[in-house]
Short mmCIF file of C-alpha atoms in Angstrom, two decimals:
data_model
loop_
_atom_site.label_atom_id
_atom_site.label_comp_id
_atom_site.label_asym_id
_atom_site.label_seq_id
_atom_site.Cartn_x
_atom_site.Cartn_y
_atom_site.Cartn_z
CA UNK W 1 55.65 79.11 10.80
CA UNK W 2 52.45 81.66 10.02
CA UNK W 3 50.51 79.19 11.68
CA UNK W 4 52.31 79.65 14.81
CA UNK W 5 52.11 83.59 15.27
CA UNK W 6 49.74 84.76 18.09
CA UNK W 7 46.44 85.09 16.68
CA UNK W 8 44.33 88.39 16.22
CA UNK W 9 42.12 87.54 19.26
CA UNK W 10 45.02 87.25 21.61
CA UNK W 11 46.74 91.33 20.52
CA UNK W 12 43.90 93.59 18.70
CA UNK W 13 42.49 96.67 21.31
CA UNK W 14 39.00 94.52 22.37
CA UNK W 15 36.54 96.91 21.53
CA UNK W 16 37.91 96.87 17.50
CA UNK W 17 38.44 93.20 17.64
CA UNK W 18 34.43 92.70 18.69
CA UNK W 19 33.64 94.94 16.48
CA UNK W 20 35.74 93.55 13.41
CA UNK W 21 34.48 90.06 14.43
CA UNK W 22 31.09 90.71 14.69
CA UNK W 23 30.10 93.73 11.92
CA UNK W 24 30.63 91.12 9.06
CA UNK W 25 28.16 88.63 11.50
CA UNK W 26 25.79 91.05 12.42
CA UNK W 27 24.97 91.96 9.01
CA UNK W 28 24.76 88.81 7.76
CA UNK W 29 22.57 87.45 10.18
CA UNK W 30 20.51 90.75 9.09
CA UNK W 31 20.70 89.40 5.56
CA UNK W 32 19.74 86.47 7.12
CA UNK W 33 16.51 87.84 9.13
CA UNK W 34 15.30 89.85 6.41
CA UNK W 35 14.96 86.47 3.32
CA UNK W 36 13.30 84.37 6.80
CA UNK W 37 10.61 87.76 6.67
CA UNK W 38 10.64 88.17 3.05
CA UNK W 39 10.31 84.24 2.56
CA UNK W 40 6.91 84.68 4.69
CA UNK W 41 5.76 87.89 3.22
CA UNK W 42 5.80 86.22 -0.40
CA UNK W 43 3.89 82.95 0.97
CA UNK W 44 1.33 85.35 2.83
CA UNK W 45 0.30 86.72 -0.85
CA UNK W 46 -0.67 82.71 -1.25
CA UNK W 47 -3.13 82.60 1.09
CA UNK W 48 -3.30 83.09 5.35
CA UNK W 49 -3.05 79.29 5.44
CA UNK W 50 0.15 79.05 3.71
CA UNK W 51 1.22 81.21 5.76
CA UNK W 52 0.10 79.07 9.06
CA UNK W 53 1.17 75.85 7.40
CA UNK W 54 5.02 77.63 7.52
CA UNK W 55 4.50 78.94 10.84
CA UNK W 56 3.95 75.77 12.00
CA UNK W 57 7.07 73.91 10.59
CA UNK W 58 9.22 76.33 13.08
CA UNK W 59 9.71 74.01 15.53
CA UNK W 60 11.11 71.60 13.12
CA UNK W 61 13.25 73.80 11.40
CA UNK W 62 14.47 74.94 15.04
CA UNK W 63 15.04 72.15 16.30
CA UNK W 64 17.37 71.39 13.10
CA UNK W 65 18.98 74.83 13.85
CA UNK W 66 19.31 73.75 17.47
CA UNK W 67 21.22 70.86 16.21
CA UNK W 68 23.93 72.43 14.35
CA UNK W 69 23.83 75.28 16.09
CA UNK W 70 24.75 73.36 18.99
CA UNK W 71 27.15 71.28 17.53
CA UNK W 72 29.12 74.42 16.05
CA UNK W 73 28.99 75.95 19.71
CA UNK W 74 31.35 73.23 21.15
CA UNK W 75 33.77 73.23 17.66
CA UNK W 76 33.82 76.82 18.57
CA UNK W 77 34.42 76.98 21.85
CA UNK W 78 36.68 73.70 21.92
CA UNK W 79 39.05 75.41 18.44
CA UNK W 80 39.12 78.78 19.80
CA UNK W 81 40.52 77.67 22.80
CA UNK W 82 43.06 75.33 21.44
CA UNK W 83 44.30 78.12 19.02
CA UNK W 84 44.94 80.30 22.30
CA UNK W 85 46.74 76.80 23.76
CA UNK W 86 48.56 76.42 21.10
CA UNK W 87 47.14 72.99 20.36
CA UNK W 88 46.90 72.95 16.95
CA UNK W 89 46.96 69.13 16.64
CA UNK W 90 43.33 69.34 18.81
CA UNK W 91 42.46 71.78 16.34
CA UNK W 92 42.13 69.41 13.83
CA UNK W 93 41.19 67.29 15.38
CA UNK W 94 38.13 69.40 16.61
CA UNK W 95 37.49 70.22 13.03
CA UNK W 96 37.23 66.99 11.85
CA UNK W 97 35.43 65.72 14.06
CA UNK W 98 32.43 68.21 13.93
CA UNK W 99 32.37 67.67 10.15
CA UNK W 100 31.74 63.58 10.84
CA UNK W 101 28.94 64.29 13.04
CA UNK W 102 27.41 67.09 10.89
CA UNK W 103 27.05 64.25 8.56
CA UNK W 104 25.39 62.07 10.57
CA UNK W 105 22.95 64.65 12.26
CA UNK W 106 21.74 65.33 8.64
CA UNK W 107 20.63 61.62 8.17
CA UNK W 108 18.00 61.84 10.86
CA UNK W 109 16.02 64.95 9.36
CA UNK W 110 16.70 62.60 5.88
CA UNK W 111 14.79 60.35 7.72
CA UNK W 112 12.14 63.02 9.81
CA UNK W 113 11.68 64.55 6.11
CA UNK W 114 10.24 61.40 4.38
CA UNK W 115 8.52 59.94 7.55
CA UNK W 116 7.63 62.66 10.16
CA UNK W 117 6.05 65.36 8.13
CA UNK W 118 2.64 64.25 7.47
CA UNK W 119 2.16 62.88 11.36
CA UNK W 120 3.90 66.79 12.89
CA UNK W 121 1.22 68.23 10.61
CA UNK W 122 -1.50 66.55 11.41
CA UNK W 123 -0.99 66.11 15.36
CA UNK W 124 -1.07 70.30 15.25
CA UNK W 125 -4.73 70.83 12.74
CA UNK W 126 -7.29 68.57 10.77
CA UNK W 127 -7.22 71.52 8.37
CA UNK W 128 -6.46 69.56 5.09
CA UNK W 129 -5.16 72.64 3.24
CA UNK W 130 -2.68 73.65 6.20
CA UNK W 131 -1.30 69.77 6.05
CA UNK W 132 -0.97 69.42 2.47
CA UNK W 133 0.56 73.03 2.41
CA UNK W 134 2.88 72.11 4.81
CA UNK W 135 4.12 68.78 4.12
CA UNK W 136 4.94 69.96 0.76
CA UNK W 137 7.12 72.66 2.57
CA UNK W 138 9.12 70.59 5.28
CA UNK W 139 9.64 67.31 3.36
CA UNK W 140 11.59 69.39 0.99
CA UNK W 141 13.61 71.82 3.61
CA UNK W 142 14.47 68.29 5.62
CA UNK W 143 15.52 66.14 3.07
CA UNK W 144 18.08 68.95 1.42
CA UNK W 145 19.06 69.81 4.83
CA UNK W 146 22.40 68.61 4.04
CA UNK W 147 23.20 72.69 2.72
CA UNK W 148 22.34 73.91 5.97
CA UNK W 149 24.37 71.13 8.04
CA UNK W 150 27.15 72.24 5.67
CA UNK W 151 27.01 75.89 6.21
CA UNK W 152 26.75 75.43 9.23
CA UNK W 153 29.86 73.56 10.32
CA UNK W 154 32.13 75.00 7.98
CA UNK W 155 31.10 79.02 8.71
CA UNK W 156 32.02 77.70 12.06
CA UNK W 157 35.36 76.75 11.62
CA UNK W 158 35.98 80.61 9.95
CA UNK W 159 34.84 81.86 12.91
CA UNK W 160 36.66 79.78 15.42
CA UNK W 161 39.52 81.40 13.51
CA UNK W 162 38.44 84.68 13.77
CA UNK W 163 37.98 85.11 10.03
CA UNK W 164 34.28 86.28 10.47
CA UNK W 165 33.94 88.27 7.48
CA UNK W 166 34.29 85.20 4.67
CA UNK W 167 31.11 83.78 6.77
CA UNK W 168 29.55 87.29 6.31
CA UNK W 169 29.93 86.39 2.33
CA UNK W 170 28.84 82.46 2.54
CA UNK W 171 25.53 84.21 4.50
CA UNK W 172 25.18 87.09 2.30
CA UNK W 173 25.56 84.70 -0.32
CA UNK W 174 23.36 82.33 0.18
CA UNK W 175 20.70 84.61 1.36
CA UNK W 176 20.86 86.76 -1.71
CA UNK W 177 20.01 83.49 -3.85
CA UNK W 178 16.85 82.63 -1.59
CA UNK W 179 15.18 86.12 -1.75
CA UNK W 180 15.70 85.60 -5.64
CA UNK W 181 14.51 82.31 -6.44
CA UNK W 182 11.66 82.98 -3.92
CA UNK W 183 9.26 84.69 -6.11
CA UNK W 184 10.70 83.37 -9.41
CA UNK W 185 9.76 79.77 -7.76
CA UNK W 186 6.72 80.53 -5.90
CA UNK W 187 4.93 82.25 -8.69
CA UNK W 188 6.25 80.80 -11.68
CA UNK W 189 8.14 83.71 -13.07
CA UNK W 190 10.84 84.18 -15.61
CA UNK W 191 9.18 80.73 -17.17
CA UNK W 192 9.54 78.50 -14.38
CA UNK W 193 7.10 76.72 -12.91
CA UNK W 194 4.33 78.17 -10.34
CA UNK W 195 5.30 76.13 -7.43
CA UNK W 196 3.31 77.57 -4.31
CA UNK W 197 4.68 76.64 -0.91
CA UNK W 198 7.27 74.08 -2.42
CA UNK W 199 8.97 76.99 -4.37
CA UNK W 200 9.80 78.65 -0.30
CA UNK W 201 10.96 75.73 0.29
CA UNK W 202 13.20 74.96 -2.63
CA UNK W 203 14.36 78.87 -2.49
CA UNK W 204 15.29 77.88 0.53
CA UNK W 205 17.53 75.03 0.64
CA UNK W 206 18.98 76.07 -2.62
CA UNK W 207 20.60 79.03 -1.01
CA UNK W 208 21.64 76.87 1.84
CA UNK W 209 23.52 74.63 -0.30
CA UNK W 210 25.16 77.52 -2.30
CA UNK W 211 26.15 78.88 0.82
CA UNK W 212 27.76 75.64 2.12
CA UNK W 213 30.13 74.82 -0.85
CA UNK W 214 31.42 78.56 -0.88
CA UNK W 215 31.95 77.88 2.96
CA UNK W 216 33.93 74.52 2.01
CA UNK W 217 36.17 76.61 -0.38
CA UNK W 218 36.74 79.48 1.48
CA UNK W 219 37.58 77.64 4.49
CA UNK W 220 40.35 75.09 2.24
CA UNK W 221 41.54 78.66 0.38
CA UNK W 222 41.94 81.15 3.65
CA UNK W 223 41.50 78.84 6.81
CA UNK W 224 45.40 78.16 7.23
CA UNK W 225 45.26 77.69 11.21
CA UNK W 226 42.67 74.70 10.27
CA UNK W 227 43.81 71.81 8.28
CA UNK W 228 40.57 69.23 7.32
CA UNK W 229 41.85 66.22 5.67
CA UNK W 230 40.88 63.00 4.28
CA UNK W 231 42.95 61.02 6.95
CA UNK W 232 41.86 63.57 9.57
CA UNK W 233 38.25 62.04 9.74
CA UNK W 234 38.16 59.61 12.49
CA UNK W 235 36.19 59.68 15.17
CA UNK W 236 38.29 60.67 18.26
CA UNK W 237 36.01 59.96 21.61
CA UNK W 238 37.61 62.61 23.56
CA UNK W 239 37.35 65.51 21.59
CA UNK W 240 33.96 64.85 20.44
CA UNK W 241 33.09 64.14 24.46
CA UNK W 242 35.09 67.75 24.78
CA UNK W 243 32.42 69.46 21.99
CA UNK W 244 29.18 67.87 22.68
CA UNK W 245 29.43 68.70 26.88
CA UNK W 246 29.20 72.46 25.46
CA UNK W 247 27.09 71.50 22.50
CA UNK W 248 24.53 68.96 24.04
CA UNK W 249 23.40 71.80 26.60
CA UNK W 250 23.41 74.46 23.95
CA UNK W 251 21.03 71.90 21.25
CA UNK W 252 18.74 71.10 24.42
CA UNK W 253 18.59 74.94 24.73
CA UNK W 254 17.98 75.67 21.26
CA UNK W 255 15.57 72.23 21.29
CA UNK W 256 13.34 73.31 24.10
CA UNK W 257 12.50 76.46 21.89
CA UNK W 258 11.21 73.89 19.47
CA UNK W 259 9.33 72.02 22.24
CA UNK W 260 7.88 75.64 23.58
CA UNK W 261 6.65 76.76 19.97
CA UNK W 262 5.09 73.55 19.82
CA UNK W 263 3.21 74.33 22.64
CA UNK W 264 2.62 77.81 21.80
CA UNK W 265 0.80 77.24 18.56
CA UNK W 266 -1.41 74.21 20.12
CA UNK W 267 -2.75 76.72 22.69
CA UNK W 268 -2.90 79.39 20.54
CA UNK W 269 -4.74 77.39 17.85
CA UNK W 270 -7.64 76.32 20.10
CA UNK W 271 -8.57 80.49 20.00
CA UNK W 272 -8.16 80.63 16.47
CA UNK W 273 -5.77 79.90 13.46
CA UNK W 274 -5.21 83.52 13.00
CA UNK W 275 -3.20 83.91 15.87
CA UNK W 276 -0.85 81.09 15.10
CA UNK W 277 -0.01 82.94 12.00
CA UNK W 278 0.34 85.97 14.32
CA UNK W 279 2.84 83.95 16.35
CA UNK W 280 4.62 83.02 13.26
CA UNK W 281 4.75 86.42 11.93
CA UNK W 282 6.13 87.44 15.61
CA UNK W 283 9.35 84.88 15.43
CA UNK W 284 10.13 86.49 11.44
CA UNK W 285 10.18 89.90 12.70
CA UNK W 286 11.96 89.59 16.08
CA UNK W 287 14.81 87.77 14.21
CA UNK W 288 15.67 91.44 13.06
CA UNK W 289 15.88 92.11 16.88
CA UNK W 290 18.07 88.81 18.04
CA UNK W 291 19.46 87.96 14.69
CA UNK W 292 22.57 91.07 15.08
CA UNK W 293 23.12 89.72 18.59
CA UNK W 294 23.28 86.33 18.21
CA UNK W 295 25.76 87.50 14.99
CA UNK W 296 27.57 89.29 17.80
CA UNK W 297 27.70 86.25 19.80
CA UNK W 298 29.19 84.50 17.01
CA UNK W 299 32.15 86.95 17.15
CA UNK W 300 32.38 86.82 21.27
CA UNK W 301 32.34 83.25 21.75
CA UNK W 302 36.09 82.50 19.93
CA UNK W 303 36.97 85.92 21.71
CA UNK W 304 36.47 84.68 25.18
CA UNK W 305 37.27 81.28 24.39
CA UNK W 306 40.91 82.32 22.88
CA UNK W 307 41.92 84.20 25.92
CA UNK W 308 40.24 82.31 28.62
CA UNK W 309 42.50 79.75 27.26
CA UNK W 310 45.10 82.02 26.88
CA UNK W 311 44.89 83.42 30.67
CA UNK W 312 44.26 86.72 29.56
CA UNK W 313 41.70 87.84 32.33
CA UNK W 314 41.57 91.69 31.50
CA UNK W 315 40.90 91.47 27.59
CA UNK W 316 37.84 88.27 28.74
CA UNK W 317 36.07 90.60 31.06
CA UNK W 318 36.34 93.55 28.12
CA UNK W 319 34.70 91.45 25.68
CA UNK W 320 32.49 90.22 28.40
CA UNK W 321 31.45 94.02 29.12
CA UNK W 322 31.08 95.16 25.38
CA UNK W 323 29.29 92.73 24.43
CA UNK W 324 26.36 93.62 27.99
CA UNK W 325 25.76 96.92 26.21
CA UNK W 326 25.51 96.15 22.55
CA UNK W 327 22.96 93.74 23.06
CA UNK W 328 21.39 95.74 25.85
CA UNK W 329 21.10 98.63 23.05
CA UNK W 330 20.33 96.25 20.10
CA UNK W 331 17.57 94.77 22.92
CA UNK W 332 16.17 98.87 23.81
CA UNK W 333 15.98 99.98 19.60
CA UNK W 334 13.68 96.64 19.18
CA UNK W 335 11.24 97.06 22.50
CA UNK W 336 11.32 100.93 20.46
CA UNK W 337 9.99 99.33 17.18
CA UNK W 338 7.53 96.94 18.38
CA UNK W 339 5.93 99.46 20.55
CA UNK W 340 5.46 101.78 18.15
CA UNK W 341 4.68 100.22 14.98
CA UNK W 342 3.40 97.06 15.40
CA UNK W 343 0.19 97.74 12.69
CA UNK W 344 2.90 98.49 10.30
CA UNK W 345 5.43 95.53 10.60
CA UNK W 346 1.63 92.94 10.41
CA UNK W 347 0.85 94.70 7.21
CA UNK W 348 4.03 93.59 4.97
CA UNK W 349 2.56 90.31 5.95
CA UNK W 350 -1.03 90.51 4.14
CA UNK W 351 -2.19 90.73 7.42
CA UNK W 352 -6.37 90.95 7.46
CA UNK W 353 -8.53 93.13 9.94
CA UNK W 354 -8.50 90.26 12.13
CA UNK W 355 -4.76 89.71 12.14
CA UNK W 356 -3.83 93.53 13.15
CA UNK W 357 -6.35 93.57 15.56
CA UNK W 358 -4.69 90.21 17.34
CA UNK W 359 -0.87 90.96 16.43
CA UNK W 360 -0.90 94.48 17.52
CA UNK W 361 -1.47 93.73 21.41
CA UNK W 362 0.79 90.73 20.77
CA UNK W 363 3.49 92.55 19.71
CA UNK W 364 3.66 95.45 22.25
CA UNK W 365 3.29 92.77 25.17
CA UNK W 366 5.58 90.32 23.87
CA UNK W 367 8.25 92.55 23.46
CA UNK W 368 8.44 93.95 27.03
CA UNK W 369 10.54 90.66 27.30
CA UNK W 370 13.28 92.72 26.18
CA UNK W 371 14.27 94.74 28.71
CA UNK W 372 15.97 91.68 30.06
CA UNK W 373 17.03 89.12 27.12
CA UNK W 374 19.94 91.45 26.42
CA UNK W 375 21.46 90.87 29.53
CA UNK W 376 20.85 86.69 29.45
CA UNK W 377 21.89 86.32 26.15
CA UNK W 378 25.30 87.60 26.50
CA UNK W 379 25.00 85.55 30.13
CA UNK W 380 24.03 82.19 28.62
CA UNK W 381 27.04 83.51 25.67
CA UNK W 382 29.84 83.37 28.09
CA UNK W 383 28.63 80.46 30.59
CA UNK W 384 28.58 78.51 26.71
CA UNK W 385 32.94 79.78 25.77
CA UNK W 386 33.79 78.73 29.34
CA UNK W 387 32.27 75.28 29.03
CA UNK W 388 29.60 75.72 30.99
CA UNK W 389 26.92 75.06 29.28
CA UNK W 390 24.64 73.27 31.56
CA UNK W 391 23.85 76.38 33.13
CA UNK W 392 22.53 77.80 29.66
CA UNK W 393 20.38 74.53 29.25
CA UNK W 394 19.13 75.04 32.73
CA UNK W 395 17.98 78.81 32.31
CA UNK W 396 16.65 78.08 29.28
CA UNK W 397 14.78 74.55 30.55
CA UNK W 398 13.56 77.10 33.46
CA UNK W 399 12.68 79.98 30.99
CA UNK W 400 10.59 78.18 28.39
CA UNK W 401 9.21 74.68 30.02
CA UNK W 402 8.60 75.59 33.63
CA UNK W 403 7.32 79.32 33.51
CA UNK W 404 6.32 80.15 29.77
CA UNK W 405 4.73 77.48 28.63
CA UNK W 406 2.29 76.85 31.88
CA UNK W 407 1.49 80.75 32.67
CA UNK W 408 0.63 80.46 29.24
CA UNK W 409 -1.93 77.57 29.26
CA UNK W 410 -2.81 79.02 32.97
CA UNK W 411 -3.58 82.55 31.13
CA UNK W 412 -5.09 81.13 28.44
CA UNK W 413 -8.20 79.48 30.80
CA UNK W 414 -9.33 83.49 31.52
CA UNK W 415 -10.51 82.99 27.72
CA UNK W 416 -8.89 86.39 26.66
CA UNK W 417 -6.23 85.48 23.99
CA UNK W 418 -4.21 89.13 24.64
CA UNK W 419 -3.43 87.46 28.09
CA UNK W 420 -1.80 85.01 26.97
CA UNK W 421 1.25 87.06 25.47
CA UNK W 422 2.12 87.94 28.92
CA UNK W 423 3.92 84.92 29.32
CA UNK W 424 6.62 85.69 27.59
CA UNK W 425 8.05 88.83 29.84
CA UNK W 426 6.75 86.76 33.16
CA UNK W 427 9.18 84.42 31.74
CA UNK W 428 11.70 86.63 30.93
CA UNK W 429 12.09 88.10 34.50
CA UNK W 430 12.75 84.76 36.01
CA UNK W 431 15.08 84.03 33.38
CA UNK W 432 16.89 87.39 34.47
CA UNK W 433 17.03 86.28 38.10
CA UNK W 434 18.75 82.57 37.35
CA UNK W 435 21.14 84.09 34.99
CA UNK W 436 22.21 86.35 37.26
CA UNK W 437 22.66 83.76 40.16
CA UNK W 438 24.54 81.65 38.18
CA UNK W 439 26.72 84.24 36.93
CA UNK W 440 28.24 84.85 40.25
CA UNK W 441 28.54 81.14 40.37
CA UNK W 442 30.96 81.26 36.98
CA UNK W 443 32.55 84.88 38.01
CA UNK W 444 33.68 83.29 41.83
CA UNK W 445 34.50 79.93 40.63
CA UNK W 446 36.27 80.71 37.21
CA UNK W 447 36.30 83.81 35.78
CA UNK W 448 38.22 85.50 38.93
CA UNK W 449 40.83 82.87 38.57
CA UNK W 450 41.74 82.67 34.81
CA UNK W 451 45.22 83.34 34.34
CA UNK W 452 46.15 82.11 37.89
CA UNK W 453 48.02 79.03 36.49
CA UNK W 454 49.82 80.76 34.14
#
């Protein structure tokens, strides 16, 4: 049967596979960085509160990526490795099961879209412009989020498969159709309605849902090695106990980023508005720094996975290797860009006098963090394909609750705002120092004995 040959991620040369896996991932993730930037550079030309209104629904929209993302983790890691079992019945299973509770984490931003918008907004500002601005921007991207929960899931099941490059389309895709719409919807052009902040937000999720059904297609047209059917769908308790051990750490991970930039723009608000939108602007552009990695990531994870379940020990700690010094080179080009351009990058933004003058120091300080997140991220990559996950949750916990966030209240209270950036690489360093302990923890009490049993 074709379904039984040994997959690509068990025979290509390593170095090609990684590469082949991950090109058509990095690029769409660009695709994907650059519509997030362009999406903020045409609701800058609205105003600087429009701006700040869409700065502050990041933790929301996070915390929805954190969600699926962290779902799709544990499909991923869970189908990978059963394809390099052999298990193709808990393949299916795995697939199937991830779609169920796709659908049901969709249903609670249904429900944070049409009752939590209005109270976010208005625990972060009493400006009534910023609220109204941004309630008419996340009741819309919560309520469609079904496009994104569907994109999501089923680019993940092309992946687990190693067929990265139809998720590089679905991306591309979907991406494409946002930076279209964006200013057609936003300004009222071609004889559409003007539309303001709502048209980012319908852009948006109209892309997302484009993106989704050409996932659905592709993955019933080309997925052979996954089968998703009708009498598939019931909810097994073991696999989806299996997924959501590696996915619950990895959403709590993803989460707390929600929880920090939360935090972030509450103490960055009480110097001035300004440089919330400067924090905002920040989290656009370094996307085009972590973006191609974590698209890099999403061709690693089903590599390790497959042959950690396979027992191949040589071609894991290849992949392993590779993937330490493409992101520590992705990680060294973007600590390059922000240090010397940083005026440039705030004026695609509309940025005023008073914006350059706050974003420039943020930038350059901010992005001394660097140095270091290549290293974790490819860390907290392979802790997540082994299934152990917790350790990402508790570096991450560690990272963002317990050193960034206080060092940054504790530097905010010298009353100099450029102090407070500083918390990110303090952050960063202790984050390099866990990550490091606990991968000697995974290399002595797993990684040195894969294969073993076989």
């Amino acid at each position: 049967m074709e379904q039984m040959k040994e997959n690509k991620m068990g025979t290509m040369p390593v170095n090609r596979l990684l590469v082949t896996m991950s090109l058509p991932m990095v690029i769409s993730m660009l695709v994907q960085a650059l519509y997030n930037v362009v999406d903020s550079i045409f609701v800058a030309k609205i105003n600087e509160n429009a701006l700040t209104a869409v700065s502050l629904a990041f933790p929301i929209q996070s915390l929805m990526i954190a969600v699926a993302g962290g779902t799709c983790v544990g499909i991923n890691a869970i189908l990978s490795r059963a394809l390099g079992e052999k298990d193709y019945e808990k393949v299916n299973k795995c697939a199937c099961n991830g779609i169920i509770f796709m659908a049901f984490s969709y249903v609670v931003f249904l429900l944070i879209g049409i009752f939590g918008a209005g109270p976010f907004y208005r625990s972060q500002t009493d400006d009534l412009e910023i609220v109204q601005f941004g309630i008419d921007y996340l009741s819309i991207v919560c309520c469609c989020s079904f496009g994104i929960f569907t994109q999501f899931v089923f680019e993940k099941l092309l992946q687990s498969t190693g067929k990265t490059f139809y998720t590089m389309i679905t991306q591309g895709t979907g991406a494409i159709i946002n930076l279209i719409l964006d200013p057609i919807l936003i300004f009222g052009l071609a004889g559409m309605p003007k539309m303001g902040v709502k048209g980012a937000a319908v852009a948006t999720v109209i892309g997302q849902i484009v993106a989704g059904c050409l996932a659905i297609y592709l993955n019933f047209k080309k997925n052979e090695e996954v089968k998703v059917s009708k009498e598939g769908m019931k909810i097994e308790g073991d696999i989806v106990k299996q997924i959501y051990m590696i996915g619950i750490p990895s959403m709590i991970m993803q989460a707390i980023g929600s929880i920090m930039t939360y935090g972030m723009n509450q103490i960055l608000i009480s110097f001035t508005s300004t440089a919330t939108a400067v924090f905002g602007v920040y989290f656009k552009l370094q996307s085009f720094i972590f973006m191609p990695i974590f698209g890099m990531n999403n061709g690693l994870v089903p590599i390790l996975a497959y042959n950690y379940g396979a027992g191949k020990k040589d071609r894991f700690m290849k992949a392993m290797k590779l993937g330490l010094m493409y992101a520590v080179i992705m990680m060294l080009i973007g600590l390059s860009i922000f240090q010397l351009m940083p005026a440039t990058l705030l004026r695609l933004f509309d940025a005023s006098e008073t914006m350059i003058q706050i974003g420039v120091p943020a930038l350059r300080t901010i992005s001394y963090s660097y140095l270091f997140a290549g290293f974790c991220i490819i860390c907290i990559t392979v802790f997540q394909a082994l299934g152990s996950a917790i350790y990402s949750m508790i570096i991450s916990i560690a990272r963002q609750l317990v050193v960034l966030l206080p060092a940054a209240y504790l530097l905010s209270l010298s009353g100099n705002l450029n102090n407070v950036w500083w918390a990110f690489p303090i952050a960063e360093v202790m984050s390099l120092c866990v990550t490091a302990f606990f991968l000697f923890r995974v290399n002595k009490r797993i990684i040195s004995h894969i294969g073993e049993a076989a």
